[in-house]
Amino acid sequence: MQNLSWWKHAVVYQVYPRSFQDSNSDGIGDLNGIRERLDYFVELGIDALWISPIYPSPMADFGYDVADYCGIDPIFGTMTDFDRLLDEAHRRGLRVLLDFVPNHTSDQHPWFLESRSSRDNPKRDWYLWRDQPNNWQSHFGGSAWEFDNRTGQYYLHEFLKEQPDLNWRNPEVKAAMFDALRFWLRKGVDGFRVDVMWLMIKDDQFRDNPPNPAYELGMSSRARFLPVYDADRPEVHALVAEMRGVLEEFGDRVLIGEIYLPVHQLMQYYGPELRGANLPFNFQLLQCPWTADDLAGAIRDYMAHLPTGAWPNWVLGNHDKPRIASRIGPDRARAAALLLFSLPGTLTVYYGEELGLQDVPIPHDLVQDPAEKRQPGIGMGRDPERTPMPWDNSPACGFTRGTPWLPLGEVNPSLNVEQSRHDPHSMLALYRRLLQLRRAEPVLVAGALTQLSSQDGVLRFLRSDGKKRLAAVVNLAGEERSIPVEDGAIALATDLPRAGEQVHQSVVLKPAEAMVIAIHD
Ligand code: NOJ
């Protein structure tokens, strides 16, 4: 482990800053709130925080519309607050990753204000302006082109019209954005999660996307076409490699890419000779139906496509997808946690997963998310997975002394940190043990993954490194299963008291039970 870069054996924790901890009673989480909670991460055993955008922003897309890449939005605090957070995190041995949003800015960014001011403005070409729109559709619904009266042209916005797309073919854009990265790297930020990395470059001829033969009524408007010309363009890889080069000016930092693509395309983002993203986010477990067969297939597929020397990573949830405990149910979410921690490489945990939080239904009049507001009722809304972190039993659960920006809801009544901390059967207790086990057993991080199989609804695989063999077994059958195994001892089970139990030739798993078994040599 000592020879591995820090990020290879890291467990990253995603903080959605609006919802983590409010320190000034405005109902919205902030940097000082995160700082006050730093010991929580240490207690849990987390290695790194990734903080979703904290830059100045009109918040049309809650910070993913950046108006200044080198500042802090007053909602979240000041630059001094950030410096203090970074310093105190580092002093505890915690790394800090920021979210970098290169595809688009806010329409209030001074660059865009200049760009839209006249056709001959020097920044006109920093964005994508055309006389005529093509058929590209916004990820949030409707055309991706907005007509601008003042200059009589359309500009491209892959997301909201308040999020105009930058023109990364323009060298000045590249230089300005890379300087923004350097600004934070110089401060000591340990890396970046890069927003929609696969969208950064578009077809230079702006060709229409072909129709999607699988489109059905009720799907989002973007699903009408196949994203051939506005996503995953070949030129993106050179750009990612350059971005990686910027990080490398500063030593061992990490570049993580948000990429929703089929596995063989995803793997291209490691770059030729692995000079691209260190970790193109692997969303297999976010998208896979939760059956033993499907999971075995997804894990096999991912591992088989991983380029030689590339480092794997795994994710169960993020701020854009329903929470795992809601997708598969609270019991199976425990098994999912054990599965996650048994897989090789870098892991990312979404805040609240460690409590077993479920999505909170948001009443119509409290909806905040622009994705839901623009295409209501088709499941695009992301508020349910962004609700405040429950810390204790007080009103607003210790998140704020004010009115929380999203309700805490009724679905997670006894799930809060304080209560979970004192309950040995809680999800939090399971996460703490999983984190301890992963630290204690380097084979889980870096060992080979072999003997992957699914049978009768049970998923299993072996992790081995020549010194140690650990078997992971996950029962997704919906009923009890007896599984043949080599002799060993249970290192950790979702039913926590089973740890230490000896197994001889076979082991019985209850429905939704999962375990790691240390095989005797
Ligand atoms: C992906 C982010 O994760 C999502 O929250 C955001 O709305 C879009 N990119 C646009 O930046």
Short mmCIF file of C-alpha atoms and ligand atoms in Angstrom, two decimals:
data_model
loop_
_atom_site.label_atom_id
_atom_site.label_comp_id
_atom_site.label_asym_id
_atom_site.label_seq_id
_atom_site.Cartn_x
_atom_site.Cartn_y
_atom_site.Cartn_z
CA MET A 1 0.00 0.00 0.00
CA GLN A 2 2.87 2.32 0.83
CA ASN A 3 4.00 2.23 -2.79
CA LEU A 4 0.59 3.24 -4.06
CA SER A 5 -0.39 6.83 -4.72
CA TRP A 6 -2.61 8.06 -1.89
CA TRP A 7 -5.69 8.19 -4.12
CA LYS A 8 -5.37 4.53 -5.08
CA HIS A 9 -6.15 3.32 -1.59
CA ALA A 10 -8.47 6.19 -0.73
CA VAL A 11 -12.10 6.11 0.17
CA VAL A 12 -13.50 9.42 -1.07
CA TYR A 13 -16.56 10.97 0.57
CA GLN A 14 -18.74 13.27 -1.53
CA VAL A 15 -20.01 16.27 0.38
CA TYR A 16 -22.94 18.08 -1.20
CA PRO A 17 -22.18 21.36 0.56
CA ARG A 18 -25.70 22.80 0.60
CA SER A 19 -26.86 19.82 2.60
CA PHE A 20 -24.03 18.79 4.88
CA GLN A 21 -23.90 21.25 7.80
CA ASP A 22 -25.15 24.79 8.15
CA SER A 23 -23.16 27.01 10.51
CA ASN A 24 -24.92 30.37 10.08
CA SER A 25 -28.59 29.37 10.34
CA ASP A 26 -29.56 30.33 6.78
CA GLY A 27 -30.76 26.78 6.15
CA ILE A 28 -27.99 26.05 3.65
CA GLY A 29 -24.82 24.13 4.43
CA ASP A 30 -21.49 25.94 4.25
CA LEU A 31 -17.71 25.60 4.51
CA ASN A 32 -17.54 26.35 8.21
CA GLY A 33 -20.15 23.66 8.70
CA ILE A 34 -17.98 21.13 6.89
CA ARG A 35 -14.99 22.22 8.95
CA GLU A 36 -16.91 21.72 12.19
CA ARG A 37 -17.60 18.15 11.09
CA LEU A 38 -14.07 17.18 10.07
CA ASP A 39 -13.66 14.85 13.03
CA TYR A 40 -16.64 12.89 11.79
CA PHE A 41 -14.66 11.86 8.71
CA VAL A 42 -11.70 10.88 10.81
CA GLU A 43 -13.90 8.84 13.13
CA LEU A 44 -15.45 7.13 10.10
CA GLY A 45 -12.07 6.42 8.50
CA ILE A 46 -12.51 8.45 5.31
CA ASP A 47 -9.39 9.54 3.38
CA ALA A 48 -10.60 12.35 1.12
CA LEU A 49 -13.51 14.74 0.65
CA TRP A 50 -14.86 15.76 -2.71
CA ILE A 51 -16.90 18.91 -2.28
CA SER A 52 -19.48 19.71 -4.97
CA PRO A 53 -19.14 23.28 -6.37
CA ILE A 54 -18.62 26.11 -3.90
CA TYR A 55 -17.77 28.85 -6.41
CA PRO A 56 -19.72 32.10 -6.85
CA SER A 57 -22.87 31.16 -8.71
CA PRO A 58 -26.40 32.38 -9.32
CA MET A 59 -27.32 28.80 -8.30
CA ALA A 60 -29.53 28.14 -11.32
CA ASP A 61 -28.13 24.58 -11.12
CA PHE A 62 -26.97 24.81 -7.51
CA GLY A 63 -23.37 25.72 -8.19
CA TYR A 64 -22.89 23.85 -11.47
CA ASP A 65 -23.32 27.28 -13.05
CA VAL A 66 -20.04 28.95 -12.13
CA ALA A 67 -19.66 32.73 -12.29
CA ASP A 68 -16.05 32.85 -11.05
CA TYR A 69 -13.75 29.83 -11.01
CA CYS A 70 -11.44 31.35 -8.43
CA GLY A 71 -13.85 32.47 -5.74
CA ILE A 72 -16.21 31.22 -3.06
CA ASP A 73 -19.94 31.91 -3.11
CA PRO A 74 -21.01 33.91 -0.03
CA ILE A 75 -23.67 31.25 0.65
CA PHE A 76 -20.80 28.88 1.43
CA GLY A 77 -18.50 31.39 3.14
CA THR A 78 -15.31 33.21 2.23
CA MET A 79 -11.91 32.33 0.81
CA THR A 80 -10.57 32.55 4.35
CA ASP A 81 -13.12 29.93 5.39
CA PHE A 82 -11.97 27.73 2.54
CA ASP A 83 -8.29 28.12 3.40
CA ARG A 84 -9.08 27.22 6.98
CA LEU A 85 -11.08 24.18 5.94
CA LEU A 86 -8.28 22.98 3.68
CA ASP A 87 -5.68 23.53 6.34
CA GLU A 88 -7.64 21.80 9.09
CA ALA A 89 -8.52 18.90 6.80
CA HIS A 90 -4.88 18.45 5.85
CA ARG A 91 -3.83 18.57 9.47
CA ARG A 92 -6.11 15.60 10.07
CA GLY A 93 -4.65 13.73 7.10
CA LEU A 94 -7.77 14.31 5.00
CA ARG A 95 -7.38 15.21 1.33
CA VAL A 96 -9.70 17.71 -0.31
CA LEU A 97 -10.95 17.49 -3.91
CA LEU A 98 -12.93 20.21 -5.62
CA ASP A 99 -15.49 19.98 -8.37
CA PHE A 100 -14.32 21.52 -11.63
CA VAL A 101 -17.02 22.49 -14.12
CA PRO A 102 -15.30 22.96 -17.49
CA ASN A 103 -18.12 22.34 -19.98
CA HIS A 104 -20.12 25.47 -19.20
CA THR A 105 -20.10 28.61 -17.12
CA SER A 106 -22.97 30.59 -15.68
CA ASP A 107 -24.58 33.05 -18.08
CA GLN A 108 -23.57 35.61 -15.44
CA HIS A 109 -19.86 34.80 -15.78
CA PRO A 110 -18.06 37.96 -16.97
CA TRP A 111 -16.70 35.94 -19.91
CA PHE A 112 -20.20 35.21 -21.15
CA LEU A 113 -21.43 38.74 -20.49
CA GLU A 114 -18.63 39.93 -22.75
CA SER A 115 -19.18 37.18 -25.30
CA ARG A 116 -22.83 37.99 -25.74
CA SER A 117 -22.28 41.76 -25.84
CA SER A 118 -21.39 41.87 -29.56
CA ARG A 119 -20.39 39.60 -32.41
CA ASP A 120 -16.93 41.11 -32.57
CA ASN A 121 -16.19 41.00 -28.87
CA PRO A 122 -12.81 39.30 -28.27
CA LYS A 123 -14.58 36.70 -26.10
CA ARG A 124 -17.28 35.94 -28.69
CA ASP A 125 -15.50 32.74 -29.67
CA TRP A 126 -15.12 31.60 -26.05
CA TYR A 127 -18.63 30.16 -26.36
CA LEU A 128 -20.43 28.32 -29.16
CA TRP A 129 -22.46 30.73 -31.28
CA ARG A 130 -24.29 29.73 -34.47
CA ASP A 131 -26.69 31.36 -36.93
CA GLN A 132 -28.94 28.32 -36.89
CA PRO A 133 -29.59 25.71 -34.21
CA ASN A 134 -29.14 22.00 -34.96
CA ASN A 135 -31.15 19.21 -33.30
CA TRP A 136 -29.04 18.86 -30.15
CA GLN A 137 -31.15 18.63 -27.01
CA SER A 138 -30.38 19.88 -23.53
CA HIS A 139 -29.87 17.30 -20.76
CA PHE A 140 -32.55 19.23 -18.92
CA GLY A 141 -35.04 19.08 -21.80
CA GLY A 142 -35.75 21.13 -24.92
CA SER A 143 -33.35 22.47 -27.53
CA ALA A 144 -29.76 22.97 -26.44
CA TRP A 145 -29.73 26.29 -28.35
CA GLU A 146 -30.93 29.63 -27.09
CA PHE A 147 -31.53 32.60 -29.37
CA ASP A 148 -29.90 35.79 -28.19
CA ASN A 149 -31.80 38.82 -29.43
CA ARG A 150 -29.03 41.32 -29.02
CA THR A 151 -26.64 39.73 -31.50
CA GLY A 152 -29.10 37.60 -33.48
CA GLN A 153 -27.36 34.26 -32.98
CA TYR A 154 -27.94 31.09 -30.96
CA TYR A 155 -25.61 29.86 -28.22
CA LEU A 156 -25.22 26.26 -27.12
CA HIS A 157 -26.16 25.09 -23.63
CA GLU A 158 -26.02 21.35 -22.99
CA PHE A 159 -27.79 22.04 -19.67
CA LEU A 160 -29.81 25.13 -18.70
CA LYS A 161 -29.83 28.24 -20.85
CA GLU A 162 -28.18 29.81 -17.80
CA GLN A 163 -25.24 27.43 -18.42
CA PRO A 164 -23.70 28.35 -21.81
CA ASP A 165 -21.12 25.86 -23.12
CA LEU A 166 -17.52 26.99 -23.40
CA ASN A 167 -15.59 26.55 -26.63
CA TRP A 168 -12.65 24.37 -25.63
CA ARG A 169 -11.22 24.56 -29.15
CA ASN A 170 -10.28 28.15 -28.35
CA PRO A 171 -6.75 28.20 -26.83
CA GLU A 172 -7.59 31.22 -24.67
CA VAL A 173 -10.42 29.32 -22.99
CA LYS A 174 -8.09 26.44 -22.30
CA ALA A 175 -5.42 28.71 -20.85
CA ALA A 176 -7.89 30.57 -18.62
CA MET A 177 -9.46 27.35 -17.34
CA PHE A 178 -6.11 25.69 -16.70
CA ASP A 179 -5.06 28.75 -14.74
CA ALA A 180 -8.16 28.33 -12.60
CA LEU A 181 -7.03 24.77 -11.84
CA ARG A 182 -3.58 26.07 -10.92
CA PHE A 183 -5.11 28.64 -8.58
CA TRP A 184 -6.58 25.85 -6.42
CA LEU A 185 -3.66 23.46 -6.86
CA ARG A 186 -1.33 26.13 -5.58
CA LYS A 187 -3.45 26.39 -2.46
CA GLY A 188 -2.92 22.67 -1.95
CA VAL A 189 -6.15 21.17 -3.25
CA ASP A 190 -5.49 17.47 -3.82
CA GLY A 191 -7.38 17.02 -7.06
CA PHE A 192 -10.60 17.51 -8.96
CA ARG A 193 -13.75 15.75 -9.92
CA VAL A 194 -14.41 17.04 -13.42
CA ASP A 195 -18.03 17.65 -14.32
CA VAL A 196 -19.36 16.02 -17.54
CA MET A 197 -15.89 15.29 -18.84
CA TRP A 198 -17.23 13.43 -21.87
CA LEU A 199 -19.11 16.47 -23.14
CA MET A 200 -16.31 19.02 -23.20
CA ILE A 201 -15.72 19.01 -26.97
CA LYS A 202 -18.42 18.98 -29.64
CA ASP A 203 -18.38 18.19 -33.33
CA ASP A 204 -16.65 21.06 -35.13
CA GLN A 205 -19.23 20.86 -37.94
CA PHE A 206 -22.21 20.80 -35.52
CA ARG A 207 -23.81 17.87 -37.34
CA ASP A 208 -27.30 16.79 -36.28
CA ASN A 209 -27.51 13.82 -33.94
CA PRO A 210 -29.19 10.76 -35.51
CA PRO A 211 -32.61 9.71 -34.20
CA ASN A 212 -32.69 7.18 -31.38
CA PRO A 213 -34.64 4.12 -32.54
CA ALA A 214 -35.31 3.15 -28.90
CA TYR A 215 -37.00 6.46 -28.06
CA GLU A 216 -40.42 6.17 -26.45
CA LEU A 217 -42.94 8.77 -25.41
CA GLY A 218 -42.41 9.87 -21.83
CA MET A 219 -38.62 9.80 -22.14
CA SER A 220 -36.63 13.02 -21.85
CA SER A 221 -36.34 15.09 -25.00
CA ARG A 222 -32.61 14.36 -25.11
CA ALA A 223 -33.42 10.66 -25.52
CA ARG A 224 -34.95 11.41 -28.95
CA PHE A 225 -31.48 11.41 -30.50
CA LEU A 226 -28.28 9.44 -30.12
CA PRO A 227 -25.54 11.66 -28.67
CA VAL A 228 -23.09 11.09 -31.50
CA TYR A 229 -21.96 14.62 -32.26
CA ASP A 230 -22.31 16.50 -28.97
CA ALA A 231 -20.62 13.97 -26.67
CA ASP A 232 -17.58 11.70 -26.42
CA ARG A 233 -15.84 13.24 -29.41
CA PRO A 234 -12.38 11.85 -30.25
CA GLU A 235 -10.66 15.19 -29.57
CA VAL A 236 -11.69 15.13 -25.91
CA HIS A 237 -8.89 12.72 -25.00
CA ALA A 238 -6.07 15.08 -25.89
CA LEU A 239 -7.76 17.72 -23.78
CA VAL A 240 -8.09 15.42 -20.77
CA ALA A 241 -4.42 14.53 -21.10
CA GLU A 242 -3.52 18.23 -21.06
CA MET A 243 -5.66 18.73 -17.97
CA ARG A 244 -3.86 15.85 -16.31
CA GLY A 245 -0.59 17.55 -17.24
CA VAL A 246 -1.67 20.65 -15.32
CA LEU A 247 -2.31 18.57 -12.20
CA GLU A 248 1.05 16.86 -12.58
CA GLU A 249 2.82 20.21 -12.40
CA PHE A 250 1.89 19.96 -8.72
CA GLY A 251 2.84 16.35 -7.90
CA ASP A 252 0.58 13.55 -6.85
CA ARG A 253 -2.91 14.98 -7.36
CA VAL A 254 -5.90 13.13 -8.70
CA LEU A 255 -8.09 13.77 -11.74
CA ILE A 256 -11.49 12.10 -11.58
CA GLY A 257 -13.85 12.35 -14.54
CA GLU A 258 -17.63 12.24 -14.44
CA ILE A 259 -18.47 10.09 -17.45
CA TYR A 260 -21.72 8.31 -18.26
CA LEU A 261 -20.79 6.03 -21.16
CA PRO A 262 -20.77 2.33 -22.00
CA VAL A 263 -17.75 0.59 -20.50
CA HIS A 264 -15.59 0.30 -23.63
CA GLN A 265 -15.97 4.06 -24.28
CA LEU A 266 -15.50 4.91 -20.60
CA MET A 267 -12.12 3.15 -20.57
CA GLN A 268 -10.80 5.49 -23.29
CA TYR A 269 -10.77 8.22 -20.64
CA TYR A 270 -7.77 6.63 -18.93
CA GLY A 271 -6.10 7.97 -22.05
CA PRO A 272 -3.43 6.59 -24.35
CA GLU A 273 -0.65 5.19 -22.13
CA LEU A 274 -2.84 6.05 -19.15
CA ARG A 275 -2.13 9.75 -19.56
CA GLY A 276 -5.79 10.76 -19.18
CA ALA A 277 -8.01 10.80 -16.10
CA ASN A 278 -6.61 8.86 -13.14
CA LEU A 279 -10.13 7.70 -12.42
CA PRO A 280 -12.92 7.90 -14.96
CA PHE A 281 -15.84 7.42 -12.58
CA ASN A 282 -17.23 3.91 -12.83
CA PHE A 283 -21.02 4.11 -12.54
CA GLN A 284 -21.67 0.39 -13.16
CA LEU A 285 -23.16 -0.10 -9.68
CA LEU A 286 -25.31 3.00 -10.08
CA GLN A 287 -26.95 1.71 -13.22
CA CYS A 288 -27.00 -2.04 -12.80
CA PRO A 289 -30.19 -3.96 -11.87
CA TRP A 290 -29.55 -5.40 -8.42
CA THR A 291 -29.48 -9.12 -9.18
CA ALA A 292 -26.54 -11.47 -8.73
CA ASP A 293 -26.41 -12.20 -12.46
CA ASP A 294 -26.51 -8.55 -13.51
CA LEU A 295 -23.95 -7.50 -10.92
CA ALA A 296 -21.58 -10.33 -11.81
CA GLY A 297 -21.95 -9.32 -15.47
CA ALA A 298 -21.30 -5.64 -14.73
CA ILE A 299 -18.26 -6.33 -12.56
CA ARG A 300 -16.84 -8.80 -15.08
CA ASP A 301 -17.40 -6.42 -17.94
CA TYR A 302 -15.72 -3.54 -16.12
CA MET A 303 -12.72 -5.56 -14.99
CA ALA A 304 -12.30 -7.15 -18.42
CA HIS A 305 -12.24 -3.78 -20.18
CA LEU A 306 -9.90 -2.11 -17.69
CA PRO A 307 -6.70 -1.24 -19.59
CA THR A 308 -3.52 -2.84 -18.27
CA GLY A 309 -2.23 -0.78 -15.36
CA ALA A 310 -5.41 1.31 -15.06
CA TRP A 311 -6.80 1.72 -11.57
CA PRO A 312 -10.43 0.70 -10.93
CA ASN A 313 -13.01 2.63 -8.91
CA TRP A 314 -16.57 2.12 -7.73
CA VAL A 315 -19.54 4.28 -6.74
CA LEU A 316 -22.98 3.46 -5.31
CA GLY A 317 -24.53 6.91 -5.44
CA ASN A 318 -24.15 10.61 -6.10
CA HIS A 319 -26.14 13.84 -6.08
CA ASP A 320 -27.74 13.07 -9.46
CA LYS A 321 -29.15 9.60 -8.84
CA PRO A 322 -31.67 8.09 -6.41
CA ARG A 323 -29.99 6.86 -3.24
CA ILE A 324 -28.94 3.21 -3.10
CA ALA A 325 -31.17 2.46 -0.07
CA SER A 326 -34.17 3.70 -2.07
CA ARG A 327 -33.16 1.92 -5.26
CA ILE A 328 -32.74 -1.50 -3.69
CA GLY A 329 -34.20 -1.24 -0.18
CA PRO A 330 -32.52 -0.70 3.19
CA ASP A 331 -31.59 -4.35 3.81
CA ARG A 332 -29.97 -4.90 0.49
CA ALA A 333 -28.22 -1.53 0.87
CA ARG A 334 -26.17 -3.14 3.65
CA ALA A 335 -25.17 -5.90 1.27
CA ALA A 336 -24.37 -3.25 -1.35
CA ALA A 337 -22.03 -1.54 1.12
CA LEU A 338 -20.21 -4.78 1.80
CA LEU A 339 -20.00 -5.47 -1.93
CA LEU A 340 -18.59 -1.98 -2.57
CA PHE A 341 -15.91 -2.37 0.07
CA SER A 342 -14.90 -5.77 -1.30
CA LEU A 343 -14.13 -4.45 -4.77
CA PRO A 344 -10.67 -3.36 -5.93
CA GLY A 345 -9.44 0.21 -6.27
CA THR A 346 -10.73 3.59 -5.14
CA LEU A 347 -14.20 3.95 -3.63
CA THR A 348 -16.48 6.97 -3.42
CA VAL A 349 -19.21 7.24 -0.81
CA TYR A 350 -22.05 9.75 -1.16
CA TYR A 351 -22.88 11.62 2.05
CA GLY A 352 -25.60 9.86 4.04
CA GLU A 353 -25.00 6.48 2.41
CA GLU A 354 -23.13 5.54 5.56
CA LEU A 355 -26.37 6.10 7.51
CA GLY A 356 -28.52 4.20 5.03
CA LEU A 357 -30.41 7.38 4.10
CA GLN A 358 -33.28 7.04 1.68
CA ASP A 359 -34.59 9.55 -0.84
CA VAL A 360 -36.95 12.08 0.68
CA PRO A 361 -40.11 12.72 -1.36
CA ILE A 362 -40.33 16.45 -2.06
CA PRO A 363 -43.77 18.06 -2.15
CA HIS A 364 -44.48 19.81 -5.41
CA ASP A 365 -44.31 23.32 -3.94
CA LEU A 366 -40.89 22.70 -2.38
CA VAL A 367 -39.16 21.42 -5.53
CA GLN A 368 -35.81 23.16 -6.06
CA ASP A 369 -34.09 21.19 -8.80
CA PRO A 370 -34.23 22.81 -12.27
CA ALA A 371 -34.15 19.33 -13.86
CA GLU A 372 -37.49 18.54 -12.19
CA LYS A 373 -38.96 21.97 -12.83
CA ARG A 374 -38.22 21.76 -16.55
CA GLN A 375 -39.43 18.20 -17.10
CA PRO A 376 -41.80 17.48 -14.20
CA GLY A 377 -42.87 13.99 -13.30
CA ILE A 378 -40.55 11.94 -15.52
CA GLY A 379 -38.11 11.10 -12.78
CA MET A 380 -35.43 13.72 -13.55
CA GLY A 381 -35.71 15.43 -10.15
CA ARG A 382 -32.66 15.20 -7.90
CA ASP A 383 -33.89 16.92 -4.74
CA PRO A 384 -34.84 13.63 -3.02
CA GLU A 385 -31.18 12.53 -2.83
CA ARG A 386 -29.92 15.98 -1.82
CA THR A 387 -31.77 16.48 1.46
CA PRO A 388 -29.92 17.63 4.59
CA MET A 389 -27.65 15.33 6.54
CA PRO A 390 -29.36 14.29 9.79
CA TRP A 391 -26.91 14.62 12.66
CA ASP A 392 -29.09 14.21 15.76
CA ASN A 393 -32.64 14.16 17.13
CA SER A 394 -33.07 17.92 17.43
CA PRO A 395 -35.45 19.86 15.16
CA ALA A 396 -33.91 19.97 11.66
CA CYS A 397 -31.68 17.14 12.94
CA GLY A 398 -28.73 19.35 13.88
CA PHE A 399 -28.26 20.37 10.25
CA THR A 400 -29.38 23.95 10.82
CA ARG A 401 -30.94 26.22 13.41
CA GLY A 402 -32.89 27.83 10.58
CA THR A 403 -35.26 26.41 7.99
CA PRO A 404 -33.53 23.77 5.86
CA TRP A 405 -33.46 24.50 2.12
CA LEU A 406 -34.95 21.05 1.50
CA PRO A 407 -37.10 19.18 4.01
CA LEU A 408 -35.60 16.34 6.03
CA GLY A 409 -38.81 14.38 5.46
CA GLU A 410 -40.30 11.47 7.34
CA VAL A 411 -38.71 8.50 5.59
CA ASN A 412 -35.56 8.38 7.69
CA PRO A 413 -37.04 8.81 11.19
CA SER A 414 -34.36 7.17 13.31
CA LEU A 415 -31.46 7.62 10.94
CA ASN A 416 -29.09 10.20 12.26
CA VAL A 417 -25.44 10.20 13.18
CA GLU A 418 -25.92 10.50 16.93
CA GLN A 419 -28.34 7.62 17.20
CA SER A 420 -26.45 5.44 14.70
CA ARG A 421 -23.22 5.99 16.58
CA HIS A 422 -24.65 4.25 19.63
CA ASP A 423 -26.31 1.41 17.75
CA PRO A 424 -23.93 -1.48 17.00
CA HIS A 425 -26.32 -2.74 14.32
CA SER A 426 -26.54 0.55 12.46
CA MET A 427 -25.38 1.12 8.91
CA LEU A 428 -22.88 3.58 10.33
CA ALA A 429 -21.37 0.83 12.47
CA LEU A 430 -21.17 -1.37 9.37
CA TYR A 431 -19.44 1.39 7.38
CA ARG A 432 -16.92 2.00 10.13
CA ARG A 433 -16.03 -1.68 10.20
CA LEU A 434 -15.84 -1.88 6.44
CA LEU A 435 -13.47 1.06 6.41
CA GLN A 436 -11.36 -0.55 9.14
CA LEU A 437 -11.29 -3.86 7.29
CA ARG A 438 -10.21 -2.21 4.06
CA ARG A 439 -7.40 -0.45 5.85
CA ALA A 440 -6.33 -3.65 7.58
CA GLU A 441 -6.49 -5.84 4.46
CA PRO A 442 -4.56 -4.36 1.52
CA VAL A 443 -5.72 -7.32 -0.55
CA LEU A 444 -9.15 -5.71 -0.72
CA VAL A 445 -7.67 -2.59 -2.29
CA ALA A 446 -5.04 -4.00 -4.58
CA GLY A 447 -5.46 -7.78 -4.77
CA ALA A 448 -6.67 -9.70 -7.83
CA LEU A 449 -10.38 -10.28 -8.30
CA THR A 450 -10.98 -13.85 -9.41
CA GLN A 451 -13.60 -16.61 -9.34
CA LEU A 452 -16.40 -14.14 -9.96
CA SER A 453 -19.68 -15.99 -10.27
CA SER A 454 -23.41 -15.81 -9.66
CA GLN A 455 -25.44 -18.83 -8.82
CA ASP A 456 -28.96 -19.19 -7.44
CA GLY A 457 -29.05 -15.47 -6.71
CA VAL A 458 -25.73 -15.42 -4.86
CA LEU A 459 -22.88 -13.26 -6.07
CA ARG A 460 -19.38 -14.23 -5.07
CA PHE A 461 -15.77 -13.56 -5.87
CA LEU A 462 -12.32 -13.99 -4.43
CA ARG A 463 -9.74 -11.33 -3.64
CA SER A 464 -6.17 -12.60 -3.39
CA ASP A 465 -2.64 -11.25 -3.44
CA GLY A 466 -0.42 -14.29 -2.88
CA LYS A 467 -0.45 -13.67 0.87
CA LYS A 468 -4.11 -13.70 1.67
CA ARG A 469 -7.42 -14.83 0.20
CA LEU A 470 -10.73 -13.20 1.06
CA ALA A 471 -14.03 -14.40 -0.38
CA ALA A 472 -16.94 -11.98 -0.78
CA VAL A 473 -20.38 -13.57 -0.81
CA VAL A 474 -23.61 -11.61 -1.33
CA ASN A 475 -27.02 -13.24 -1.12
CA LEU A 476 -29.48 -11.46 -3.39
CA ALA A 477 -31.81 -14.43 -3.73
CA GLY A 478 -34.61 -13.20 -1.48
CA GLU A 479 -34.36 -16.40 0.58
CA GLU A 480 -31.81 -18.24 2.65
CA ARG A 481 -28.94 -19.89 0.77
CA SER A 482 -26.29 -22.37 1.81
CA ILE A 483 -23.08 -21.77 -0.12
CA PRO A 484 -20.11 -24.10 -0.40
CA VAL A 485 -16.89 -22.33 0.64
CA GLU A 486 -13.36 -23.26 1.54
CA ASP A 487 -12.70 -23.37 5.26
CA GLY A 488 -12.17 -20.00 6.84
CA ALA A 489 -13.52 -17.44 9.26
CA ILE A 490 -16.00 -14.63 8.70
CA ALA A 491 -14.03 -11.39 8.72
CA LEU A 492 -17.09 -9.17 8.45
CA ALA A 493 -20.77 -9.71 7.78
CA THR A 494 -23.77 -7.44 7.32
CA ASP A 495 -25.06 -9.19 10.42
CA LEU A 496 -22.21 -7.78 12.50
CA PRO A 497 -22.11 -10.37 15.33
CA ARG A 498 -21.29 -13.10 12.83
CA ALA A 499 -17.73 -11.79 12.48
CA GLY A 500 -15.33 -14.39 13.82
CA GLU A 501 -17.64 -17.31 13.07
CA GLN A 502 -15.73 -20.27 11.63
CA VAL A 503 -16.94 -21.70 8.35
CA HIS A 504 -16.38 -25.29 7.36
CA GLN A 505 -17.18 -26.33 3.81
CA SER A 506 -20.31 -24.21 3.61
CA VAL A 507 -21.99 -21.15 5.03
CA VAL A 508 -25.64 -20.16 5.35
CA LEU A 509 -26.67 -16.64 4.37
CA LYS A 510 -30.00 -15.08 5.18
CA PRO A 511 -31.76 -13.05 2.47
CA ALA A 512 -29.80 -9.85 1.74
CA GLU A 513 -26.94 -11.04 3.89
CA ALA A 514 -23.38 -10.55 2.70
CA MET A 515 -20.01 -11.38 4.15
CA VAL A 516 -16.28 -11.39 3.66
CA ILE A 517 -14.66 -14.68 4.61
CA ALA A 518 -10.93 -15.01 5.27
CA ILE A 519 -9.99 -18.33 3.72
CA HIS A 520 -7.60 -20.50 5.77
CA ASP A 521 -4.41 -21.42 3.98
C1 NOJ B 1 -23.33 16.88 -13.76
C2 NOJ B 1 -23.59 17.28 -12.34
O1 NOJ B 1 -23.29 16.20 -11.51
C3 NOJ B 1 -25.02 17.73 -12.26
O2 NOJ B 1 -25.44 17.90 -10.94
C4 NOJ B 1 -25.15 18.99 -13.06
O3 NOJ B 1 -26.51 19.39 -13.10
C5 NOJ B 1 -24.67 18.79 -14.49
N1 NOJ B 1 -23.44 18.06 -14.56
C6 NOJ B 1 -24.42 20.10 -15.15
O4 NOJ B 1 -23.26 20.69 -14.62
#
